[in-house]
Structure formats: C-alpha cells, structure tokens
Amino acid sequence: MPGPVAVFQTRYSTSGKKNDSNPQRNLGPFFAETEIGPVALAHNGNLEGAEATREQLMKKGGILQSDTDSELALHEIVRAKGITFRERLHAGISNIPLAYSFVIGRPEGLYAVRDPSGVRPLFMGENEEAYLVASEDGAIRSVGGTVLGEVENGTITVLSSAGVSVFRFVPKTPKRLCLMEYAYFMRQDTQGAYLARIAAGRLLARNYPVPSHSSAPVVVVGTPESGLIAAEGYACEAGLPQRIGLVRDNIELRAFMAPTDEERKITLALKLAAIPDAVKDAVVINVDDSNVRGHTSHRIARLLYEAGAKEVHIRYATPKIVAPCIRGLDYPTAEELFAHHYPTEAAMAAKFGVQSVAYLTIDESRLAYSEGTGQEDF
C-alpha cells in the first residue's frame, strides 16, 4: 500500500470480551482524526486499571468503539493539552499506566514509545526506503532491514524524514523486562532469545536431572516450537540425545494465544502429534518453555504414552506461574492457572500421569535468561 507512514498490528488479545460477536472492533491499530491531523496507534502490553480509566473517560464524554485498553491510550493522548502532537503525546502518556510499547503513525513520521519500566520490547531499524519499528529485531531483519537498536524505556523516539530524535519523558530507571518474552513470545532469531533458552535448558539439566531407574534409553523431546531450544540446552548439558518426538501441524494460531479456553483445547488437539519411532520404549524428558493452564502438558503426556514411551518427565524452562499477569499476558485471574489448583510438583505429576515435574525457580530463571541475553533486568 503506498504512503509515507504505515502502522500494522497482529493482535494477541489480553483485553476486550473473549466471546465478542464482533471481534474486529478490537483489532488495532486504532485511529483518530484530530484538529492537528490523523493519529494511528498500535499497542503491545496491557494497561493496569483499564476499567477505571474507561469509566472516567466515558464520564468526560468520551466515545469508545471497542473494549480494548489500546483505544483508551489513544484517547488519553489525543485529548491531552498541547499545540503540537509531541506535546500532547508527552502530556498524555503521563496519565497512562504500565505496561505499553506504542507505535504511533502521524503524517510527519513514526513515534515509538516505551513505558518507564520497559516491560514489553520495542526495536527500531531501517532499510533503503524507510525507518522500521517492531516488537522484535528479528522482524526487522526478516524484511531486509538493519537493526538500529532498542527503543529505550521511558523514551519517545521520533523517526521521520529529518532523521531519528529521542526524547526522555521520565528519568532513566532500570528496565523490568518480562521474562516470558524471551522464553515464549519472541522469535528464535531475535537477539538473545536463542542463547537465553539454551542457558535455561542447561540449568534445568544441572539442577533437575531425571530420577529414572529404568534401563530404557533416555531421550529429550522439546515441545514445538518454543520448547525446542531449551530442550537442546538440556540435552547438551545432560549428554543425552535430543529427538524430534513431537511435531506440529502448520496451524497459525498458537494455543496459549487463542482467546478462549475452549479454542485453546481445540487448537491443541489439532496441532500436536507424537512420533512413535522416536519415543517408543524410551524414557522421555519433555522440555517446555512454561506451563500456564496445563492443557499442553496434559495433551503431550497422553500423546507420548500412546506413542509407546515407558516414562514421561516434564521440565519447564521458567518458574511456576502462581499469580495472574496484568501487564500483557493473557492470564488475568489466578483461577485459570494450573498451579493455583495443583500447587506442588507431585500434584502436577499425578494430574498429568507422568513420573516427575520440575520448574526453574525465579532466581534460576533470572540467572539463565540474564546469562543468555546479557541483560539483568528481568
């Protein structure tokens, strides 16, 4: 599509009604026509206290077209005081809580905004024709771009025909990166993601070896796709063979990212299959990136046993998830979390019907992901 500025968003829904009869209204980017020109906003993250903000905005006469918090952010910005858009943006984001990374399109160029804690990633780059902004540096390289670096937390970066300008809207503080970005969400080719997952897998093997007393061969099988690299690290550290014992059909939707629990189960049933030739008569160590609701692990354990595995042991390359997330991951209540109902590893293993379950602790995860990424702000 021709034009000087383009803003595009792929939606992972963390706000808005899950069973909306018109889900298109919650799709970004969100657009506003103002007296100082058009504004288009795409948002990664989740705003704390969004419902209270929504009520206040509607009391002031605001008209909302969606249920998502991204539209609330757009209203805060365009309704703020200021002669120029940058003045309004600076004033508006002072009222916006964590967590957000914004890409905002204007006639004069792109604005990349990252919250004071840098919870969600944001990168900038360029190619021969344009400046580029994306939530992962791998996305910039995939379209032939050169990565210029991260957008710093607490800054507004303006990319236009005049070049790149950076404005800090709060004093600099340490970042507070979401560990799940590197463990699960990021593409494998984003800088630091591969090494972080390798380091997590190695630490799992050192601290949580498999207590098997069987004479059967022991093999490591990663959960596709985000568990495969951690499985590589585990197998390398433990001196065990890694096998492709699970395959995934080419289904676009990732199970965790499906909007409802029922859709997650359907996606899982369709997407995974075990390879009997890889796991039959073996002790299988299944390495996965994380466990949120338990659906994936329950399905995988069943598939591996049906394919002839003698034993199944599950290892997770992140900590046990025991509390909801309000900053951009889609588990807003404790009730939906597997660990809320099965708080011990023994209880989890019994529920899955496997021999053992183990997780990295919070401190172990910070150590591994810091080692892999070179960042210490998880």
Coordinates of C-alpha atoms in Angstrom, one line a residue:
M1 CA 0.0 0.0 0.0
P2 CA 1.6 3.3 -1.0
G3 CA 2.0 6.1 1.6
P4 CA 4.6 7.8 3.8
V5 CA 3.7 6.1 7.1
A6 CA 2.2 2.6 7.8
V7 CA 1.2 1.1 11.2
F8 CA 0.3 -2.6 11.4
Q9 CA -0.6 -4.8 14.3
T10 CA -1.1 -8.6 14.9
R11 CA -3.4 -9.0 17.8
Y12 CA -2.8 -11.2 20.9
S13 CA -5.9 -10.4 22.9
T14 CA -5.3 -9.6 26.6
S15 CA -8.3 -7.2 26.9
G16 CA -11.7 -7.0 25.5
K17 CA -14.5 -9.5 25.6
K18 CA -13.4 -13.1 24.8
N19 CA -16.6 -14.1 23.1
D20 CA -17.3 -10.8 21.3
S21 CA -19.8 -11.2 18.4
N22 CA -17.8 -8.5 16.6
P23 CA -14.2 -9.1 17.4
Q24 CA -13.0 -6.9 14.5
R25 CA -13.8 -3.8 16.6
N26 CA -11.0 -4.8 19.0
L27 CA -8.4 -5.0 16.2
G28 CA -5.6 -2.4 16.2
P29 CA -4.2 -0.2 15.2
F30 CA -6.7 2.4 16.5
F31 CA -7.3 5.6 14.5
A32 CA -8.4 9.1 15.4
E33 CA -8.9 12.2 13.3
T34 CA -7.9 15.3 15.3
E35 CA -7.7 19.1 14.6
I36 CA -3.9 18.6 14.3
G37 CA -4.2 15.7 11.9
P38 CA -4.7 11.9 12.0
V39 CA -3.2 9.5 14.6
A40 CA -2.9 5.7 14.3
L41 CA -1.8 3.7 17.4
A42 CA -0.6 0.1 17.8
H43 CA 0.0 -1.2 21.3
N44 CA 1.8 -4.2 22.9
G45 CA 1.1 -4.6 26.6
N46 CA -1.8 -4.3 28.9
L47 CA -2.7 -1.1 30.9
E48 CA -3.3 -1.5 34.6
G49 CA -6.6 -0.2 35.9
A50 CA -8.1 0.0 32.4
E51 CA -11.7 -0.4 33.6
A52 CA -11.4 2.6 36.0
T53 CA -9.9 4.6 33.2
R54 CA -12.7 3.6 30.9
E55 CA -15.3 4.8 33.4
Q56 CA -13.6 8.1 33.9
L57 CA -13.2 8.7 30.2
M58 CA -16.9 8.0 29.5
K59 CA -17.9 10.4 32.3
K60 CA -16.0 13.0 30.5
G61 CA -17.9 12.4 27.3
G62 CA -15.5 10.0 25.6
I63 CA -17.0 7.7 22.9
L64 CA -15.4 4.3 22.7
Q65 CA -15.7 1.9 19.8
S66 CA -14.0 -1.1 21.4
D67 CA -13.5 -3.0 24.6
T68 CA -9.7 -2.9 24.4
D69 CA -7.3 -0.8 26.5
S70 CA -5.4 0.3 23.4
E71 CA -8.2 2.6 22.5
L72 CA -8.1 4.1 26.0
A73 CA -4.4 5.0 25.4
L74 CA -5.3 6.7 22.1
H75 CA -7.9 8.8 23.9
E76 CA -5.6 9.9 26.6
I77 CA -3.1 11.1 24.1
V78 CA -5.3 12.9 21.6
R79 CA -7.3 14.6 24.4
A80 CA -4.2 15.8 26.2
K81 CA -3.2 19.5 26.1
G82 CA -0.6 20.7 23.7
I83 CA -0.2 22.7 20.5
T84 CA 1.9 20.0 18.7
F85 CA 1.4 16.3 18.6
R86 CA 4.6 15.7 20.6
E87 CA 3.4 18.0 23.3
R88 CA 0.1 16.1 23.5
L89 CA 1.9 12.7 23.5
H90 CA 4.2 13.8 26.3
A91 CA 1.3 15.1 28.4
G92 CA -1.0 12.1 27.6
I93 CA 1.5 9.3 28.4
S94 CA 1.9 10.8 31.9
N95 CA -1.6 9.5 32.6
I96 CA -1.1 6.1 31.1
P97 CA -0.1 3.3 33.5
L98 CA 2.1 0.3 32.7
A99 CA 2.6 -1.7 30.5
Y100 CA 2.9 -0.4 27.0
S101 CA 5.1 -0.2 23.9
F102 CA 3.4 2.1 21.3
V103 CA 4.0 2.6 17.6
I104 CA 2.1 5.7 16.5
G105 CA 1.7 6.9 13.0
R106 CA 1.4 10.5 12.1
P107 CA 1.8 12.4 8.8
E108 CA 5.2 13.6 9.9
G109 CA 6.5 10.2 10.8
L110 CA 6.5 7.3 13.3
Y111 CA 6.6 7.7 17.1
A112 CA 8.0 4.7 19.1
V113 CA 7.1 4.9 22.8
R114 CA 8.2 2.5 25.5
D115 CA 7.0 2.7 29.1
P116 CA 9.3 3.7 32.0
S117 CA 9.9 0.0 33.0
G118 CA 10.4 -1.3 29.5
V119 CA 8.2 -4.3 30.3
R120 CA 7.5 -5.0 26.6
P121 CA 10.2 -4.9 24.0
L122 CA 10.5 -2.4 21.1
F123 CA 13.2 -2.2 18.4
M124 CA 13.9 0.2 15.6
G125 CA 15.6 -0.2 12.3
E126 CA 15.8 0.9 8.7
N127 CA 16.1 -0.3 5.2
E128 CA 16.7 1.6 1.9
E129 CA 13.2 3.0 1.8
A130 CA 12.0 3.6 5.4
Y131 CA 12.5 3.5 9.1
L132 CA 11.1 0.4 10.8
V133 CA 9.7 -0.2 14.3
A134 CA 8.8 -3.7 15.6
S135 CA 8.4 -5.6 18.9
E136 CA 11.3 -7.9 17.8
D137 CA 14.5 -7.2 16.0
G138 CA 14.1 -10.5 14.0
A139 CA 11.0 -8.9 12.4
I140 CA 13.1 -6.0 11.2
R141 CA 15.8 -8.3 9.7
S142 CA 13.1 -10.5 8.1
V143 CA 12.1 -7.7 5.7
G144 CA 15.7 -6.8 4.8
G145 CA 16.1 -4.1 7.5
T146 CA 19.1 -3.2 9.6
V147 CA 18.5 -3.1 13.3
L148 CA 19.4 0.3 14.9
G149 CA 18.8 -0.8 18.4
E150 CA 16.2 -0.9 21.2
V151 CA 13.9 1.9 22.0
E152 CA 14.9 2.8 25.5
N153 CA 12.4 2.6 28.3
G154 CA 10.9 5.9 29.3
T155 CA 11.5 7.5 25.9
I156 CA 9.7 8.8 22.8
T157 CA 11.7 8.1 19.6
V158 CA 10.6 10.1 16.5
L159 CA 11.5 8.6 13.1
S160 CA 10.9 10.9 10.2
S161 CA 12.5 12.4 7.0
A162 CA 14.5 14.6 9.3
G163 CA 16.1 11.5 11.0
V164 CA 15.8 10.0 14.4
S165 CA 15.2 12.0 17.6
V166 CA 14.9 10.7 21.1
F167 CA 13.1 12.4 24.0
R168 CA 13.1 11.1 27.5
F169 CA 9.7 11.7 29.3
V170 CA 10.8 10.2 32.7
P171 CA 14.2 9.9 34.5
K172 CA 16.0 6.8 33.5
T173 CA 15.4 3.8 35.7
P174 CA 16.4 0.1 35.4
K175 CA 14.2 -1.9 33.0
R176 CA 11.9 -4.6 34.2
L177 CA 11.7 -7.0 31.3
C178 CA 9.1 -9.7 31.1
L179 CA 10.9 -13.0 31.1
M180 CA 8.1 -14.7 29.1
E181 CA 9.1 -12.5 26.1
Y182 CA 12.4 -14.4 25.8
A183 CA 11.1 -17.8 27.0
Y184 CA 8.0 -17.9 24.7
F185 CA 6.8 -15.0 22.7
M186 CA 9.9 -13.9 20.8
R187 CA 11.0 -15.4 17.5
Q188 CA 14.1 -17.6 17.8
D189 CA 16.1 -15.2 15.7
T190 CA 15.5 -12.2 17.9
Q191 CA 18.8 -11.3 19.5
G192 CA 19.3 -13.1 22.9
A193 CA 16.3 -15.4 22.6
Y194 CA 18.2 -18.4 21.4
L195 CA 21.0 -18.1 24.0
A196 CA 18.6 -17.4 26.8
R197 CA 16.6 -20.6 26.1
I198 CA 19.8 -22.6 25.7
A199 CA 21.0 -21.3 29.1
A200 CA 17.6 -22.1 30.7
G201 CA 17.7 -25.7 29.4
R202 CA 21.3 -26.2 30.6
L203 CA 20.4 -25.0 34.1
L204 CA 17.3 -27.3 34.1
A205 CA 19.6 -30.3 33.3
R206 CA 22.1 -29.4 36.0
N207 CA 19.6 -28.7 38.8
Y208 CA 16.7 -31.1 37.8
P209 CA 18.1 -34.3 36.4
V210 CA 15.6 -37.1 35.7
P211 CA 15.3 -39.6 38.6
S212 CA 14.7 -42.6 36.3
H213 CA 15.7 -46.1 37.4
S214 CA 14.6 -47.7 34.1
S215 CA 17.1 -49.5 31.8
A216 CA 15.3 -48.0 28.9
P217 CA 17.1 -45.3 26.8
V218 CA 16.6 -41.7 27.9
V219 CA 15.8 -39.1 25.3
V220 CA 15.0 -35.4 25.4
V221 CA 12.0 -34.2 23.4
G222 CA 11.1 -30.5 23.2
T223 CA 7.7 -29.1 22.8
P224 CA 7.4 -27.4 19.4
E225 CA 8.2 -24.7 18.8
S226 CA 9.2 -22.6 21.8
G227 CA 10.4 -25.6 23.9
L228 CA 12.8 -26.9 21.3
I229 CA 15.8 -24.6 22.1
A230 CA 15.6 -25.2 25.8
A231 CA 15.4 -28.9 25.0
E232 CA 18.6 -28.5 23.0
G233 CA 20.3 -26.9 26.0
Y234 CA 19.0 -29.7 28.4
A235 CA 20.2 -32.5 26.1
C236 CA 23.6 -30.9 25.6
E237 CA 24.2 -30.4 29.3
A238 CA 22.9 -33.8 30.3
G239 CA 24.8 -35.6 27.5
L240 CA 21.5 -37.1 26.2
P241 CA 20.2 -37.5 22.6
Q242 CA 17.6 -34.9 21.6
R243 CA 14.8 -36.4 19.4
I244 CA 12.1 -34.7 17.4
G245 CA 9.4 -36.7 19.2
L246 CA 6.6 -34.2 18.7
V247 CA 5.5 -32.4 15.6
R248 CA 3.2 -29.6 15.0
D249 CA 0.8 -29.1 12.1
N250 CA 1.1 -25.8 10.3
I251 CA -1.7 -24.1 12.2
E252 CA -1.3 -20.4 12.5
L253 CA -2.8 -20.0 15.9
R254 CA -0.7 -20.8 19.0
A255 CA -2.7 -22.5 21.7
F256 CA -1.8 -20.2 24.5
M257 CA -2.7 -17.2 22.4
A258 CA -6.2 -18.4 21.4
P259 CA -8.8 -16.1 23.0
T260 CA -10.9 -18.7 24.9
D261 CA -10.1 -21.8 26.8
E262 CA -12.3 -23.9 24.5
E263 CA -10.4 -22.6 21.5
R264 CA -7.1 -23.4 23.1
K265 CA -8.1 -27.0 23.6
I266 CA -9.3 -27.4 20.0
T267 CA -6.1 -25.9 18.8
L268 CA -4.0 -28.3 20.8
A269 CA -6.0 -31.3 19.6
L270 CA -5.3 -30.3 16.0
K271 CA -1.7 -29.1 16.2
L272 CA 0.3 -31.8 18.0
A273 CA 1.3 -35.3 17.2
A274 CA 3.9 -37.7 18.6
I275 CA 6.3 -39.8 16.5
P276 CA 6.3 -43.4 17.8
D277 CA 9.6 -44.2 16.1
A278 CA 11.3 -41.5 18.2
V279 CA 9.8 -42.3 21.7
K280 CA 8.7 -45.9 21.8
D281 CA 10.2 -47.9 24.7
A282 CA 12.1 -44.8 25.9
V283 CA 12.2 -42.6 29.0
V284 CA 11.2 -39.2 27.6
I285 CA 12.2 -35.9 29.1
N286 CA 9.7 -33.4 27.7
V287 CA 11.1 -29.8 27.9
D288 CA 8.7 -27.0 27.5
D289 CA 9.0 -23.2 27.9
S290 CA 6.3 -22.8 30.5
N291 CA 3.0 -24.1 32.0
V292 CA 0.1 -21.7 32.3
R293 CA -3.2 -23.7 32.2
G294 CA -1.8 -27.2 31.9
H295 CA -3.6 -28.1 28.6
T296 CA -0.4 -28.5 26.5
S297 CA 1.4 -30.8 29.0
H298 CA -1.7 -32.9 29.6
R299 CA -2.1 -33.4 25.9
I300 CA 1.6 -34.1 25.4
A301 CA 1.8 -36.7 28.2
R302 CA -1.1 -38.6 26.7
L303 CA 0.4 -38.5 23.2
L304 CA 3.8 -39.7 24.3
Y305 CA 2.4 -42.6 26.3
E306 CA 0.1 -43.5 23.3
A307 CA 3.3 -43.5 21.1
G308 CA 4.9 -46.1 23.4
A309 CA 7.0 -44.0 25.9
K310 CA 8.0 -46.0 29.0
E311 CA 8.2 -42.9 31.3
V312 CA 7.5 -39.2 30.8
H313 CA 9.2 -36.5 32.9
I314 CA 8.3 -32.8 32.3
R315 CA 10.8 -29.9 32.7
Y316 CA 9.8 -26.3 32.4
A317 CA 12.3 -23.6 31.5
T318 CA 10.5 -20.9 33.5
P319 CA 9.2 -20.6 37.1
K320 CA 5.8 -22.0 38.2
I321 CA 3.1 -19.4 37.3
V322 CA 1.2 -18.9 40.5
A323 CA -0.3 -15.4 40.1
P324 CA -2.1 -13.6 37.3
C325 CA -0.5 -11.1 34.9
I326 CA -1.9 -7.6 34.5
R327 CA 0.9 -6.3 32.1
G328 CA 0.3 -8.0 28.8
L329 CA -0.1 -11.8 29.2
D330 CA -3.5 -13.4 28.9
Y331 CA -4.0 -14.9 32.3
P332 CA -5.7 -12.2 34.3
T333 CA -7.1 -14.4 37.1
A334 CA -5.5 -17.0 39.4
E335 CA -8.4 -19.3 38.9
E336 CA -7.4 -20.2 35.4
L337 CA -3.8 -21.1 36.4
F338 CA -2.8 -24.8 36.7
A339 CA -0.5 -24.1 39.7
H340 CA -3.4 -22.5 41.5
H341 CA -5.2 -25.8 41.6
Y342 CA -2.2 -28.1 41.8
P343 CA 0.4 -26.2 43.8
T344 CA 3.1 -28.9 44.2
E345 CA 5.1 -30.7 41.6
A346 CA 3.9 -34.0 42.9
A347 CA 0.3 -33.0 42.5
M348 CA 1.0 -31.8 39.0
A349 CA 2.7 -35.0 38.0
A350 CA -0.2 -37.0 39.4
K351 CA -2.7 -34.9 37.4
F352 CA -0.7 -35.3 34.1
G353 CA 0.0 -39.0 34.9
V354 CA 3.8 -38.6 34.5
Q355 CA 6.7 -39.6 36.6
S356 CA 8.0 -36.2 37.6
V357 CA 7.6 -32.4 37.0
A358 CA 10.2 -29.7 37.7
Y359 CA 10.5 -25.9 37.1
L360 CA 13.3 -23.4 37.2
T361 CA 12.9 -21.2 40.3
I362 CA 12.5 -17.4 39.9
D363 CA 16.2 -16.9 40.8
E364 CA 17.4 -19.6 38.5
S365 CA 15.3 -18.2 35.6
R366 CA 16.8 -14.7 36.2
L367 CA 20.3 -16.2 36.2
A368 CA 19.7 -18.2 33.0
Y369 CA 17.9 -15.5 31.0
S370 CA 20.4 -12.8 32.1
E371 CA 23.3 -15.1 31.0
G372 CA 21.7 -15.6 27.6
T373 CA 20.6 -12.1 26.9
G374 CA 23.3 -10.1 28.6
Q375 CA 20.6 -8.2 30.4
E376 CA 20.0 -8.2 34.2
D377 CA 16.6 -6.5 34.4
F378 CA 14.1 -9.4 34.4

